[in-house]
Coordinates of C-alpha atoms in Angstrom, one line a residue:
X1001 CA -15.1 -9.6 25.1
X1002 CA -13.5 -13.5 25.2
X1003 CA -13.1 -15.4 28.5
X1004 CA -10.1 -17.2 27.4
X1005 CA -7.3 -16.2 24.7
X1006 CA -5.1 -18.6 22.8
X1007 CA -2.0 -17.2 21.3
X1008 CA -0.7 -19.0 18.2
X1009 CA 3.1 -18.8 17.3
X1010 CA 4.4 -18.7 13.6
X1011 CA 5.7 -22.2 14.2
X1012 CA 2.9 -23.3 15.6
X1013 CA 0.7 -22.2 12.8
X1014 CA 3.0 -23.3 10.5
X1015 CA 3.1 -27.0 11.8
X1016 CA -1.2 -26.7 12.1
X1017 CA -1.5 -25.7 8.6
X1018 CA 1.0 -28.6 7.1
X1019 CA -1.2 -31.3 9.4
X1020 CA -4.1 -29.9 7.6
X1021 CA -2.3 -30.3 4.5
X1022 CA -1.5 -34.0 5.1
X1023 CA -5.3 -34.6 5.7
X1024 CA -6.0 -32.9 2.6
X1025 CA -3.6 -34.7 0.6
X1026 CA -5.4 -37.8 0.6
X1027 CA -8.3 -36.0 -1.2
X1028 CA -6.1 -33.9 -3.8
X1029 CA -5.4 -33.0 -6.4
X1030 CA -7.6 -29.6 -6.1
X1031 CA -7.9 -27.6 -9.3
X1032 CA -7.4 -24.4 -6.8
X1033 CA -7.5 -22.9 -3.6
X1034 CA -9.9 -20.0 -2.1
X1035 CA -8.2 -18.5 0.5
X1036 CA -10.4 -16.5 2.7
X1037 CA -9.0 -13.1 3.4
X1038 CA -7.1 -12.2 5.9
X1039 CA -6.8 -15.1 8.0
X1040 CA -6.8 -18.0 5.4
X1041 CA -3.8 -16.3 3.3
X1042 CA -1.4 -17.7 5.4
X1043 CA -2.5 -21.1 5.6
X1044 CA -3.4 -21.1 2.1
X1045 CA 0.0 -20.5 1.0
X1046 CA 1.6 -23.0 2.9
X1047 CA -1.2 -25.5 2.1
X1048 CA -0.7 -24.7 -1.9
X1049 CA 3.1 -25.4 -1.5
X1050 CA 2.7 -29.0 0.4
X1051 CA -0.3 -30.1 -2.2
X1052 CA 1.5 -28.1 -5.1
X1053 CA -1.5 -26.3 -6.1
X1054 CA -0.6 -22.9 -8.2
X1055 CA -3.9 -21.5 -8.8
X1056 CA -5.1 -19.7 -5.6
X1057 CA -8.0 -17.3 -5.5
X1058 CA -9.4 -15.3 -2.5
X1059 CA -12.6 -14.4 -1.2
X1060 CA -13.0 -11.2 1.0
X1061 CA -15.7 -11.0 3.6
X1062 CA -15.6 -8.8 6.5
X1063 CA -17.2 -10.0 9.6
X1064 CA -15.2 -8.4 12.4
X1065 CA -14.1 -5.0 13.6
X1066 CA -11.8 -5.5 16.4
X1067 CA -13.3 -8.3 18.7
X1068 CA -16.9 -7.2 17.9
X1069 CA -18.9 -9.4 15.4
X1070 CA -20.9 -7.3 12.7
X1071 CA -23.1 -8.3 9.3
X1072 CA -20.7 -10.2 6.8
X1073 CA -20.1 -8.1 3.6
X1074 CA -18.6 -9.7 0.6
X1075 CA -16.1 -7.2 -0.4
X1076 CA -14.3 -9.5 -3.2
X1077 CA -15.8 -12.7 -4.8
X1078 CA -13.9 -15.6 -5.7
X1079 CA -14.9 -15.3 -9.6
X1080 CA -12.4 -18.1 -10.9
X1081 CA -13.9 -20.8 -8.8
X1082 CA -17.1 -21.0 -10.1
X1083 CA -19.3 -22.6 -8.0
X1084 CA -16.5 -24.7 -6.3
X1085 CA -16.3 -28.0 -8.3
X1086 CA -12.4 -29.0 -7.6
X1087 CA -11.5 -26.2 -5.5
X1088 CA -10.3 -26.1 -1.7
X1089 CA -11.3 -23.4 0.6
X1090 CA -8.8 -22.4 3.6
X1091 CA -9.4 -20.4 6.3
X1092 CA -7.6 -20.1 9.5
X1093 CA -10.7 -20.6 11.9
X1094 CA -14.6 -21.1 11.4
X1095 CA -16.0 -19.5 14.7
X1096 CA -19.9 -19.0 14.9
X1097 CA -20.2 -20.3 11.0
X1098 CA -21.4 -16.8 9.8
X1099 CA -18.4 -16.4 7.3
X1100 CA -18.4 -20.1 6.5
X1101 CA -22.1 -19.9 5.5
X1102 CA -21.3 -17.0 3.1
X1103 CA -18.7 -18.7 1.3
X1104 CA -20.8 -21.9 1.2
X1105 CA -23.4 -20.0 -0.7
X1106 CA -20.9 -18.9 -3.3
X1107 CA -18.9 -22.2 -3.6
X1108 CA -21.3 -24.7 -2.7
X1109 CA -19.4 -27.6 -4.4
X1110 CA -16.2 -26.7 -3.0
X1111 CA -14.2 -28.9 0.0
X1112 CA -13.8 -26.6 3.0
X1113 CA -11.1 -26.8 5.5
X1114 CA -9.8 -24.7 8.3
X1115 CA -6.9 -24.7 10.7
X1116 CA -9.1 -24.1 14.0
X1117 CA -12.6 -24.9 14.4
X1118 CA -14.8 -23.8 17.4
X1119 CA -18.0 -25.7 18.1
X1120 CA -21.2 -23.1 17.0
X1121 CA -19.2 -23.5 13.4
X1122 CA -17.3 -26.9 12.7
X1123 CA -20.2 -28.6 11.2
X1124 CA -19.9 -26.0 8.2
X1125 CA -16.6 -27.1 7.3
X1126 CA -15.3 -30.5 5.9
X1127 CA -11.7 -30.8 7.5
X1128 CA -10.3 -28.8 10.6
X1129 CA -7.1 -29.7 12.7
X1130 CA -7.8 -28.2 16.2
X1131 CA -10.9 -27.5 17.9
X1132 CA -10.9 -24.7 20.4
X1133 CA -13.9 -23.5 22.9
X1134 CA -16.2 -21.0 21.9
X1135 CA -15.2 -18.9 24.6
X1136 CA -11.7 -18.5 23.6
X1137 CA -10.4 -15.8 21.4
X1138 CA -7.2 -16.9 19.2
X1139 CA -4.5 -14.4 19.1
X1140 CA -2.9 -15.2 15.3
X1141 CA 0.9 -14.2 15.0
X1142 CA -0.2 -11.5 12.9
X1143 CA -2.2 -10.1 15.8
X1144 CA 0.6 -9.8 18.4
X1145 CA 4.2 -9.2 19.3
X1146 CA 6.1 -10.9 21.8
X1147 CA 5.9 -9.4 25.1
X1148 CA 6.0 -10.5 28.7
X1149 CA 3.1 -11.9 30.4
X1150 CA 2.5 -12.3 34.3
X1151 CA 1.8 -16.1 35.3
X1152 CA -1.6 -17.4 35.6
X1153 CA -1.6 -17.6 39.2
X1154 CA -1.1 -13.9 39.4
X1155 CA -4.3 -13.3 37.4
X1156 CA -7.1 -14.7 39.5

């Protein structure tokens, strides 16, 4: 179980994804984007719009069951991306690097970018926007619903 939780709203995810697009724009044009499902789908759509990139491929790797990490399984390879030359890989987060290593092996020549990065995995990506601590679980907007939360002082 994570020690800390960091809640990301739809607005924040959009701003952070657009900030990532700003950084990546200096490196474009890219032939296409490979979105790592499922977390990379929304950031990839935002970045594809901002970079005016129309070719979007996906790679599906299952690593988590809820908050428990397991052995990675590739359930859909990114066939259209070849070895990654000219492609941009997008994911929401690099955590321990397990997924990143798998995707790097499939697409060794692609540029790898994530919105968020943890210390154990950040060296595996080429570009990211925000670093969070390793003991933080990011709650993305597709995983949460708005509700009351007690003040931090009450949780001690």
